[in-house]
Tab-separated table of C-alpha atoms and ligand atoms in Angstrom:
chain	number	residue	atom	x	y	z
A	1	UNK	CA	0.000	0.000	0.000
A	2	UNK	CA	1.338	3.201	-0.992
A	3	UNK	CA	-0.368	7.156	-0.526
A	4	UNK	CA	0.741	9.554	-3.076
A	5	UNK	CA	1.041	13.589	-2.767
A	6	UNK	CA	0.722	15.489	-5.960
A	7	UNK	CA	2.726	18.481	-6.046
A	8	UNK	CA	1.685	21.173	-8.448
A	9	UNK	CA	4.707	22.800	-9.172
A	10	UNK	CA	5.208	23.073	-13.378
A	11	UNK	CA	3.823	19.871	-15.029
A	12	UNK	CA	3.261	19.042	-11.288
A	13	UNK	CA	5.104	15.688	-9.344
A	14	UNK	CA	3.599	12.890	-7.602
A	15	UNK	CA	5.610	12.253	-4.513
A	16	UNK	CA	4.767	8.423	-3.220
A	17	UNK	CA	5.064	6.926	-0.217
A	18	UNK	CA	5.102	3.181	1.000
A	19	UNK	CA	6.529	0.231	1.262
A	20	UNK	CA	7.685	-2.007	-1.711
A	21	UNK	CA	8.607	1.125	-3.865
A	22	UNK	CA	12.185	0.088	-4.423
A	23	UNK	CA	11.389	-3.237	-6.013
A	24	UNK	CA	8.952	-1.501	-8.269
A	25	UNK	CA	10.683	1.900	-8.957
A	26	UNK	CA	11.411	0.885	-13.047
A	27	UNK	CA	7.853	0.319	-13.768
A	28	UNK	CA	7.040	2.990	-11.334
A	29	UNK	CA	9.064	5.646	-13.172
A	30	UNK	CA	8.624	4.275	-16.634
A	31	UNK	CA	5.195	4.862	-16.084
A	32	UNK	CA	5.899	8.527	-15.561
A	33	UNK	CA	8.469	8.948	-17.998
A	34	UNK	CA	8.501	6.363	-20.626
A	35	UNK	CA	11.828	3.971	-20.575
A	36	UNK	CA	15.019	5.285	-21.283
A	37	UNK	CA	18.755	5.548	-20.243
A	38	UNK	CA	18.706	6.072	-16.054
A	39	UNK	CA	21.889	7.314	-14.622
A	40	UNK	CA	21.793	6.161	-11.121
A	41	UNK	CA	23.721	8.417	-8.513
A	42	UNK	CA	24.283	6.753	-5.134
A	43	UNK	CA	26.657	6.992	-1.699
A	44	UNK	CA	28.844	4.192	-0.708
A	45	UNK	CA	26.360	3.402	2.585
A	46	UNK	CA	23.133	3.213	0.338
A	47	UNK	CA	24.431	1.840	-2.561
A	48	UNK	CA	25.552	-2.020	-1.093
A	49	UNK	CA	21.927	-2.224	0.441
A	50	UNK	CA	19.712	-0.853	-2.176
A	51	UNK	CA	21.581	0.040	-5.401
A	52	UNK	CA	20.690	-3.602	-7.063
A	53	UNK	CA	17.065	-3.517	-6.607
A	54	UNK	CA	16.988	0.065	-7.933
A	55	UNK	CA	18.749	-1.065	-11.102
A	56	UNK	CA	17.062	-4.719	-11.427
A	57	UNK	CA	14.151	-3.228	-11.737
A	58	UNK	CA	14.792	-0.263	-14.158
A	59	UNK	CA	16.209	-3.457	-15.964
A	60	UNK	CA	13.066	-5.133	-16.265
A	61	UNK	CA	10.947	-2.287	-17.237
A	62	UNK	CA	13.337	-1.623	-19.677
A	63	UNK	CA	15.580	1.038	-18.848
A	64	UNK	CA	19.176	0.754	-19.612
A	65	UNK	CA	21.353	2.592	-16.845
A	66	UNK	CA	24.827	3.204	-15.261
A	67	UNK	CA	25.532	4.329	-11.463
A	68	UNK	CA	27.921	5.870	-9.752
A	69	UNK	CA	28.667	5.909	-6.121
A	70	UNK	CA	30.365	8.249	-4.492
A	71	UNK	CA	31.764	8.987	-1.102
A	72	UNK	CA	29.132	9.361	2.060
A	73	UNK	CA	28.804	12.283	3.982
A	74	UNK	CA	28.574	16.214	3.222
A	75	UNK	CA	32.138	16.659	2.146
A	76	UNK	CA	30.790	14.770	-1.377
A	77	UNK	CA	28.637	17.777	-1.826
A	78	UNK	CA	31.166	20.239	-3.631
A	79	UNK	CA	32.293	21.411	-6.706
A	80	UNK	CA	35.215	19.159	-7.366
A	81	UNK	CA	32.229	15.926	-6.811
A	82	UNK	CA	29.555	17.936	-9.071
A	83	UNK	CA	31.937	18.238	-12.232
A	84	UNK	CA	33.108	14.564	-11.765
A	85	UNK	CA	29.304	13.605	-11.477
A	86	UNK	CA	29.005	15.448	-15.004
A	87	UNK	CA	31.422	14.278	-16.901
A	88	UNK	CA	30.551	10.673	-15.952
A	89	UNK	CA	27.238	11.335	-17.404
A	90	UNK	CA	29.091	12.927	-20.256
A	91	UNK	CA	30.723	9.482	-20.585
A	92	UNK	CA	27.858	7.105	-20.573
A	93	UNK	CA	26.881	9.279	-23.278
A	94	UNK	CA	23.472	10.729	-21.576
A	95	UNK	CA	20.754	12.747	-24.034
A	96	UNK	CA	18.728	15.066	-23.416
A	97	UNK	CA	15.818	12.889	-22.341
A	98	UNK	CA	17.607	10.494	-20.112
A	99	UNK	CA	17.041	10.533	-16.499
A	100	UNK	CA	19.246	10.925	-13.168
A	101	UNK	CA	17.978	8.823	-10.188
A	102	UNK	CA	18.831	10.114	-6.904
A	103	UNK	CA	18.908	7.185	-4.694
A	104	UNK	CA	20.053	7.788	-0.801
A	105	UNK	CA	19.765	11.060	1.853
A	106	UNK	CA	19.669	14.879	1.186
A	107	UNK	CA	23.528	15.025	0.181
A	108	UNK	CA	23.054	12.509	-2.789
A	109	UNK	CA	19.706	14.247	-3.486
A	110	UNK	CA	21.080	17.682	-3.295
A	111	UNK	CA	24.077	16.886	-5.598
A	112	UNK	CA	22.373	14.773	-8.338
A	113	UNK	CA	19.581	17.236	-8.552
A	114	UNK	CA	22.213	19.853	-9.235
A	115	UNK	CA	23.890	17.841	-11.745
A	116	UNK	CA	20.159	17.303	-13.766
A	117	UNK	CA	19.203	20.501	-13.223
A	118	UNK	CA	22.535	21.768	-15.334
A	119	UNK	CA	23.701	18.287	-17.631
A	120	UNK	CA	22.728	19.945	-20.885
A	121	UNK	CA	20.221	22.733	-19.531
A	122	UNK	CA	18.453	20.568	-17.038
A	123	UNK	CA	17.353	16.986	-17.894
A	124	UNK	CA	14.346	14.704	-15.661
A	125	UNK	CA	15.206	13.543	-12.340
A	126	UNK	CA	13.787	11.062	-9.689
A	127	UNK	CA	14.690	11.277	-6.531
A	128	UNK	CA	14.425	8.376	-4.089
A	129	UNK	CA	15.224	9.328	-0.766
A	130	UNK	CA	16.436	6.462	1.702
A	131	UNK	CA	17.041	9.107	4.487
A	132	UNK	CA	14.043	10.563	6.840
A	133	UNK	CA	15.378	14.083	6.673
A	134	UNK	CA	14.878	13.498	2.461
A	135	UNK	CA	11.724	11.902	2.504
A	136	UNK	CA	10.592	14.346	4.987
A	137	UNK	CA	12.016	17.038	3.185
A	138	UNK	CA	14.646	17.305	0.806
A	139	UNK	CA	13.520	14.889	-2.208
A	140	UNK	CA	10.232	17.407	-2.184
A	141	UNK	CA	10.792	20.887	-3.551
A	142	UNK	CA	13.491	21.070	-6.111
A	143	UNK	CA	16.041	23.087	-4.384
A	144	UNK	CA	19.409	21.530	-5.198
A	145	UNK	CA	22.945	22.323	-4.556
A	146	UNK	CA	26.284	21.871	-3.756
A	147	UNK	CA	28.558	23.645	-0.913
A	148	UNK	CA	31.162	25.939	-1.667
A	149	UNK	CA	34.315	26.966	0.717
A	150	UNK	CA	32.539	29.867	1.760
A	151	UNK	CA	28.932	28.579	3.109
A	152	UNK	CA	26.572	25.483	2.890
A	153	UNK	CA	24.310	25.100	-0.872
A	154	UNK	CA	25.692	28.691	-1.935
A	155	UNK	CA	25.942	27.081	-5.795
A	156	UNK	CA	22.739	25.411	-6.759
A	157	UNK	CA	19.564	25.846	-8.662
A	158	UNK	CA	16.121	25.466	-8.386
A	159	UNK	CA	15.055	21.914	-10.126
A	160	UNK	CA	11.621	20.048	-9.754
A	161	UNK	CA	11.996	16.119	-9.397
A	162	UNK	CA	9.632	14.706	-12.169
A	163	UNK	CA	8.831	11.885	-9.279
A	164	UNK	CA	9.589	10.974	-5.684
A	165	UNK	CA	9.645	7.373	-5.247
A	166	UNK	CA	9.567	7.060	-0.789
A	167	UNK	CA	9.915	3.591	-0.044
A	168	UNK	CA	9.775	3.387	3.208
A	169	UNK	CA	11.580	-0.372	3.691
A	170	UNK	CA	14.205	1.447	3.171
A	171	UNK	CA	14.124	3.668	6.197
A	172	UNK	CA	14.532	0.687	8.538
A	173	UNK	CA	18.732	-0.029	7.787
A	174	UNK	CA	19.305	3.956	8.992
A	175	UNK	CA	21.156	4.686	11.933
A	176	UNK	CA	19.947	5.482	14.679
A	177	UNK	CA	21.562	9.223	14.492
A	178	UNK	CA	20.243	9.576	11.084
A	179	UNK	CA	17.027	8.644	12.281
A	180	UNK	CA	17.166	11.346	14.545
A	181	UNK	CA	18.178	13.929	11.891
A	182	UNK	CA	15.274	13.418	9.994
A	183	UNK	CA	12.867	13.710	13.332
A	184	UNK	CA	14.027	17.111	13.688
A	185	UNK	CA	12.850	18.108	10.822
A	186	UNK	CA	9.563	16.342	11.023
A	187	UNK	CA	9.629	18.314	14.819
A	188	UNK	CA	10.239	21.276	12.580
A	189	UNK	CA	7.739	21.291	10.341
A	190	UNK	CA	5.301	20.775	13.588
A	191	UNK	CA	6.267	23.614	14.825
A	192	UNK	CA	5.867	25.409	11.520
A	193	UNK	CA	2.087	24.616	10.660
A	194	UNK	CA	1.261	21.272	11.863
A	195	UNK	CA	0.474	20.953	15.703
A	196	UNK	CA	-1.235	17.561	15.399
A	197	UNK	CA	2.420	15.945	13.603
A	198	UNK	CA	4.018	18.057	16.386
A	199	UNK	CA	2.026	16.341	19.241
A	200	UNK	CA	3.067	12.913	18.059
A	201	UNK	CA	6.477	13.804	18.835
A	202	UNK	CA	5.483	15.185	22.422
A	203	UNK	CA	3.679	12.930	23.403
A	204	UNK	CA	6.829	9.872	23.586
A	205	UNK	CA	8.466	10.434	20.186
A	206	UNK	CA	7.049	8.908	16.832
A	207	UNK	CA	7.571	5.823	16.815
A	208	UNK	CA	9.145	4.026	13.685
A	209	UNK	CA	5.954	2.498	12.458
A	210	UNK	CA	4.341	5.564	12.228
A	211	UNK	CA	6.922	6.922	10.122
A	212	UNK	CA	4.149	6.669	6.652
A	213	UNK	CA	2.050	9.176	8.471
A	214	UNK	CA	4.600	11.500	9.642
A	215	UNK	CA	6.189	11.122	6.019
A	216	UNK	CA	2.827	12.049	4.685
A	217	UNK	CA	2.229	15.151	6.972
A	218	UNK	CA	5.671	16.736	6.298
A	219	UNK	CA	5.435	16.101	2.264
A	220	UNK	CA	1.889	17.761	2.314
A	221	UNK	CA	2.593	20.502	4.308
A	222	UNK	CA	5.682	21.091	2.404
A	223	UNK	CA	3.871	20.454	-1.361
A	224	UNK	CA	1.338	23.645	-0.285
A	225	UNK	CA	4.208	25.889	0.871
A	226	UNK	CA	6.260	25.286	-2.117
A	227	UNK	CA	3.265	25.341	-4.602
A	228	UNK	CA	2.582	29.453	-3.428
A	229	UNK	CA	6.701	30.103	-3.284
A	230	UNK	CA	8.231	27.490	-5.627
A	231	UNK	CA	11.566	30.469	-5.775
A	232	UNK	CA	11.178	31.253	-1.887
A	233	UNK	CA	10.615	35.276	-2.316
A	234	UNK	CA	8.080	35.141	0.748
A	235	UNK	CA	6.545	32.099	2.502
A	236	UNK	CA	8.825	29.288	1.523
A	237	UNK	CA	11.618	31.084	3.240
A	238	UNK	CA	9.770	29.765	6.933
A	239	UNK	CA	10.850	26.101	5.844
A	240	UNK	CA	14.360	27.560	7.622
A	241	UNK	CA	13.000	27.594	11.004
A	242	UNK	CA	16.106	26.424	13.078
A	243	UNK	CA	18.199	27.028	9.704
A	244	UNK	CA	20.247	30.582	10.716
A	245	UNK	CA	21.842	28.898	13.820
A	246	UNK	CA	22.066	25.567	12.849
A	247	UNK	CA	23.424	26.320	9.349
A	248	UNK	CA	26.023	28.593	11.674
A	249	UNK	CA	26.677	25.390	14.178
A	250	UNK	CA	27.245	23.082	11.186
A	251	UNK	CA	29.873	25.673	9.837
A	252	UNK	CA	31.396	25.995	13.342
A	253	UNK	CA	31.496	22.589	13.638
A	254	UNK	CA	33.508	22.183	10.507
A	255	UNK	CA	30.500	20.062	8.889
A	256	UNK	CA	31.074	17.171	11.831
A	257	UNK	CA	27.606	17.873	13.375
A	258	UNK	CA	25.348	16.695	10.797
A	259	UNK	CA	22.224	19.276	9.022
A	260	UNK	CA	19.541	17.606	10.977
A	261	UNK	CA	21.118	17.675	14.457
A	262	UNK	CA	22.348	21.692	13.812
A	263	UNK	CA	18.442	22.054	12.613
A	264	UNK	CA	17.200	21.087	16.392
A	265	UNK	CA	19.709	22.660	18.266
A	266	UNK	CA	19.240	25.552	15.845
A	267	UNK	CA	14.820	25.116	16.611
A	268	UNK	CA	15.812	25.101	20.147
A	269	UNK	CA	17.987	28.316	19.869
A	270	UNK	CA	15.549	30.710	17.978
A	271	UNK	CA	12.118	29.120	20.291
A	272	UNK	CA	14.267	30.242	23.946
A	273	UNK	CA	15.342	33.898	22.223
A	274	UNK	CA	11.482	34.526	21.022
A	275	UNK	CA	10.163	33.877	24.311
A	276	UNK	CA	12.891	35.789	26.019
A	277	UNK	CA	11.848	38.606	23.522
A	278	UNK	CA	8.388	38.150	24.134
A	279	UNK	CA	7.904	37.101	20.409
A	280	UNK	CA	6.289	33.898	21.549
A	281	UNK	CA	5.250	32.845	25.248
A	282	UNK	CA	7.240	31.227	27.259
A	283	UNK	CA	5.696	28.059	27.400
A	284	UNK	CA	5.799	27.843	23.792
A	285	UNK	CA	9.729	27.676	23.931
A	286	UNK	CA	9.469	25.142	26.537
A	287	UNK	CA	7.552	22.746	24.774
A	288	UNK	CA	9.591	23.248	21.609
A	289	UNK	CA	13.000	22.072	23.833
A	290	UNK	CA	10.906	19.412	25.979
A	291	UNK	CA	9.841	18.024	22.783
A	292	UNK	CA	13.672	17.929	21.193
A	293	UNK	CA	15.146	16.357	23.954
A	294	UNK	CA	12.447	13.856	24.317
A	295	UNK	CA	13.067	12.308	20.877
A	296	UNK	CA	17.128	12.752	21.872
A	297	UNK	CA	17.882	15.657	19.834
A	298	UNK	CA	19.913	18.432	21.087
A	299	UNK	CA	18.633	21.573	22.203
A	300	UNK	CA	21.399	24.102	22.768
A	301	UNK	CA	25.139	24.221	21.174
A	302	UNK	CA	28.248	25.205	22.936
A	303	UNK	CA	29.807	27.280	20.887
A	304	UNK	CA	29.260	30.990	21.975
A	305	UNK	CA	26.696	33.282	20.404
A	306	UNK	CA	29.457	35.768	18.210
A	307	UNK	CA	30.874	33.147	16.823
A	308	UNK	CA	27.536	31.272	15.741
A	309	UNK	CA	26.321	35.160	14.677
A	310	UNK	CA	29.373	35.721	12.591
A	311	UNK	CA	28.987	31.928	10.994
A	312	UNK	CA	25.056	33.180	10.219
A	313	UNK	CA	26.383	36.376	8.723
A	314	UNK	CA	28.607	34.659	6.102
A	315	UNK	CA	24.939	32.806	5.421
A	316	UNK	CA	23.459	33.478	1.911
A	317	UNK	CA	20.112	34.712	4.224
A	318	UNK	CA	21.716	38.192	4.428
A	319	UNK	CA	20.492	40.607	2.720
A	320	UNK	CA	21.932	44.395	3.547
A	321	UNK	CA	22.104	46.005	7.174
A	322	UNK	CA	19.352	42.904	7.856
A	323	UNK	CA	19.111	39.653	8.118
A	324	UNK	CA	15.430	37.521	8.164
A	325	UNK	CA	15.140	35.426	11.168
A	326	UNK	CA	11.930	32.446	11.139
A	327	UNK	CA	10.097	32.801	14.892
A	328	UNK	CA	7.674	30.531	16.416
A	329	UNK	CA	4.686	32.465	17.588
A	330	UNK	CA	3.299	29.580	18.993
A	331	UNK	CA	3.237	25.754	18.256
A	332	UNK	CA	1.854	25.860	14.580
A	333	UNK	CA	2.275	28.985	13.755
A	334	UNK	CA	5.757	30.742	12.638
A	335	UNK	CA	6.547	34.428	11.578
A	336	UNK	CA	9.440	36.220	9.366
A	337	UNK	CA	11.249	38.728	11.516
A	338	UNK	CA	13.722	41.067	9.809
A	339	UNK	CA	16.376	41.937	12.181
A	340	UNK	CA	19.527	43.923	12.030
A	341	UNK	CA	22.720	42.076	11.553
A	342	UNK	CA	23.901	43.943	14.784
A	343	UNK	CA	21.163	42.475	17.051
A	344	UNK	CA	22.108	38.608	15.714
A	345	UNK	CA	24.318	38.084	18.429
A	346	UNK	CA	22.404	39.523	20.879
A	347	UNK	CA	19.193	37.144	19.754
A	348	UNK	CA	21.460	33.762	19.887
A	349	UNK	CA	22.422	34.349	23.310
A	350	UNK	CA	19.436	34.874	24.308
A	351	UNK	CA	18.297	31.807	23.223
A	352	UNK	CA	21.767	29.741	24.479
A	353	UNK	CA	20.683	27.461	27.534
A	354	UNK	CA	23.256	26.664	30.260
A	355	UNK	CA	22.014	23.039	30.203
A	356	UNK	CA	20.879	20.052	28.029
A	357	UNK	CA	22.605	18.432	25.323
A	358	UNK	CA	24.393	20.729	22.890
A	359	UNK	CA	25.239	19.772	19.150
B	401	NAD	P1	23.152	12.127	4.038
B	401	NAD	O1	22.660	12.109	2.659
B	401	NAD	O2	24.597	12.402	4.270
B	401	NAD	O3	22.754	10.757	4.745
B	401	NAD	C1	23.148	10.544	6.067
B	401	NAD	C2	23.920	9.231	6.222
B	401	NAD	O4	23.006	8.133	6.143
B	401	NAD	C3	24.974	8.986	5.146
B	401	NAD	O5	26.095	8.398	5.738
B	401	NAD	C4	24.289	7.973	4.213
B	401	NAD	O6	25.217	7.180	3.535
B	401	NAD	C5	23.477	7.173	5.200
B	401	NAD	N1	22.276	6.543	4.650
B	401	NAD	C6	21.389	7.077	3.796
B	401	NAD	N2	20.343	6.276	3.649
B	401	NAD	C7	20.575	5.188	4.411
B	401	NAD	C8	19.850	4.004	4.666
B	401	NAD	N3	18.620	3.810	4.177
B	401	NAD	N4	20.390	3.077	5.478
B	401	NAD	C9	21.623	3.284	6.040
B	401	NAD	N5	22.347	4.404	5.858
B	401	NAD	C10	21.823	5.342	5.046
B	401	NAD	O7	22.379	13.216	4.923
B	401	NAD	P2	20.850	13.634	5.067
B	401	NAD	O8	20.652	13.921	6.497
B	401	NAD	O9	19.934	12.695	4.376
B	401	NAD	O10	20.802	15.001	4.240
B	401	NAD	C11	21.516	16.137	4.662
B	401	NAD	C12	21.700	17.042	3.461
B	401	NAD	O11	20.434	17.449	2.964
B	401	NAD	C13	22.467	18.316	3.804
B	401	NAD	O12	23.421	18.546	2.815
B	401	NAD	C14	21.393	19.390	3.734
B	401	NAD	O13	21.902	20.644	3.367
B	401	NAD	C15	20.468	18.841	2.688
B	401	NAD	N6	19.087	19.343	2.752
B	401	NAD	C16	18.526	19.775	1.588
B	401	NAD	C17	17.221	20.218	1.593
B	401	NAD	C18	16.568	20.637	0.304
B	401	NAD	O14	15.457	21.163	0.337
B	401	NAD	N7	17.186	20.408	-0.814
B	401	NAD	C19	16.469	20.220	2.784
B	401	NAD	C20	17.087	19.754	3.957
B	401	NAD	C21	18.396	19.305	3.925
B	402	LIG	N1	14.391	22.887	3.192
B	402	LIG	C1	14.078	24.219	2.799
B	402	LIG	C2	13.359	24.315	1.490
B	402	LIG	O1	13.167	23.362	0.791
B	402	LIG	O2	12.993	25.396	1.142
């Protein structure tokens, strides 16, 4: 059984979700797109577990394909990776109709959208996300990019998957820390517009066989923001709620603390500074970091507020003497809030707690 989210961005996307895809992602796609030449783009974690039954059945619904995997982890997202990513396409002599298939977490996602969204002006892509941070969000919405020296996704483009195969059999081999990444954005997108997916992880975390439905809530939620802001001039830009610090904390870190973990502790940071500004009440706050640490996420960071302020600054987010900070104004309910680049500092340690586990 699978439930499917249309997404009416362009021609418009299905995303599905369920279990089984995997096995049935060649008919599944061919369906959508007709058979052709699939270029496969994996990480060296996904692609022993999964990689063969993604390209068996392309195989038998008559695709022909090639794959490449690459290195795991965020240090594959970068220039030097996107070029060789190209010219291997180059090589197995891709058309203009062929198709990339993104198969494993936001990093493979993020970098093999990239490389459709450019190989010869922007050719079809399917993304297949075996993460729960990229079925939960970053399979869904067409941003794609790759890292450069000087900040996270600061070279990318904006390119629409033509399908999102979720197949969520193959969310039961991740890690438990992945896991956890992927929760914090689910916790995230709660806190955004969605009280009722927010309350699931309240009340005792959700558990792993209610991962469909939490799946389902994020991509929905997620389709209807994007569909009104597919470029993010206005709304979409709410989607980084925890994003200014924990984009900052990942930097600090030198990339070591992965997105999802930077993303709570981030959440955590910006809910304690609105309530100590009076932007959101303080209960509000509190059940934001009572929730986090609940499902074992962090909710502060130890490294000091100027240095996670100057990290933010370097952020793509600036724009002029201001920079546009996402606030909760209560559980469900979020606002943009333009402030000047000099208060930043001042905001993150306001929200930096003495206690709890930091990322
Ligand atoms: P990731 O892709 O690095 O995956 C995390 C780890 O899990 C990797 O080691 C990977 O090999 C492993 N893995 C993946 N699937 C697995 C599976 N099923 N079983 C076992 N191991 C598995 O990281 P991520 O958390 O998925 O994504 C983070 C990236 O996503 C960041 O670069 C972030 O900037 C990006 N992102 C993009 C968007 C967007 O809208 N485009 C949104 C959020 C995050
Ligand atoms: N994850 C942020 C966005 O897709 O806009």
């Amino acid at each position: 059984m699978s439930a499917v989210v249309r997404v009416n961005v362009g021609s418009g996307y299905d995303v599905e979700v369920g279990a089984g895809l995997l096995q049935r992602c060649g008919e599944r796609i061919a369906r959508t797109l007709g058979p052709r030449r699939a270029f496969v783009v994996t990480d060296a974690n996904v692609g022993p577990l999964y990689l063969r039954a993604c390209l068996d059945s392309l195989t038998d619904a008559g695709f022909t394909h090639a794959s490449l995997a690459l290195p795991a982890g965020e240090g594959t997202k970068n220039l030097s990776t996107f070029g060789e990513l190209l010219e291997a396409m180059a090589h197995e002599g891709m058309g203009r109709t062929d198709i990339v298939v993104a198969l494993g977490g936001g990093v493979i996602g993020d970098l093999a959208g990239f490389a459709a969204g450019c190989y010869m002006r922007g050719i079809p892509l399917v993304q297949i996300p075996t993460t729960l941070l990229a079925a939960v969000d970053s399979s869904v919405g067409g941003k794609a990019a790759v890292d450069l020296s000087a900040g996270k996704n600061l070279a990318g483009a904006f390119h629409q998957p033509s399908l999102v195969l979720c197949d969520t059999d193959c969310l039961t081999s991740l890690p438990d820390r992945e896991y956890r990444c992927g929760a914090a954005e689910a916790i995230k997108v709660g806190v955004l517009g969605d009280e009722p997916l927010f309350r699931l992880f309240e009340e005792g975390g959700a558990p792993r066989e209610r991962l469909t439905d939490v799946i389902l809530h994020c991509v929905r939620y997620k389709a209807a923001v994007v569909e009104r802001d597919e470029r993010e001039q206005g709304e979409r830009r709410l989607l980084n709620l925890g994003h200014t610090v924990g984009h900052a904390i990942e930097r600090c870190s030198d990339f070591s603390i992965p997105h999802g973990l930077a993303v709570a502790a981030g959440l955590a940071v910006i809910a304690r500074a609105s309530a100590k500004r009076g932007w959101c009440a303080q209960d509000t706050a509190r059940r934001v970091e009572r929730t986090l640490i609940k499902n074992r996420l962090p909710a502060t960071t130890g490294f000091p507020a100027e240095a996670l302020a100057r990290a933010a600054l370097s952020d793509k987010k600036r724009s002029g003497s201001d920079i546009t900070l996402i606030t909760p104004k209560e559980v469900g309910t979020c606002e943009l809030r333009r402030v000047g680049v000099d208060e930043l500092p001042g905001v993150i340690a306001d929200g930096l707690a003495e206690s709890g586990e930091v990322a």
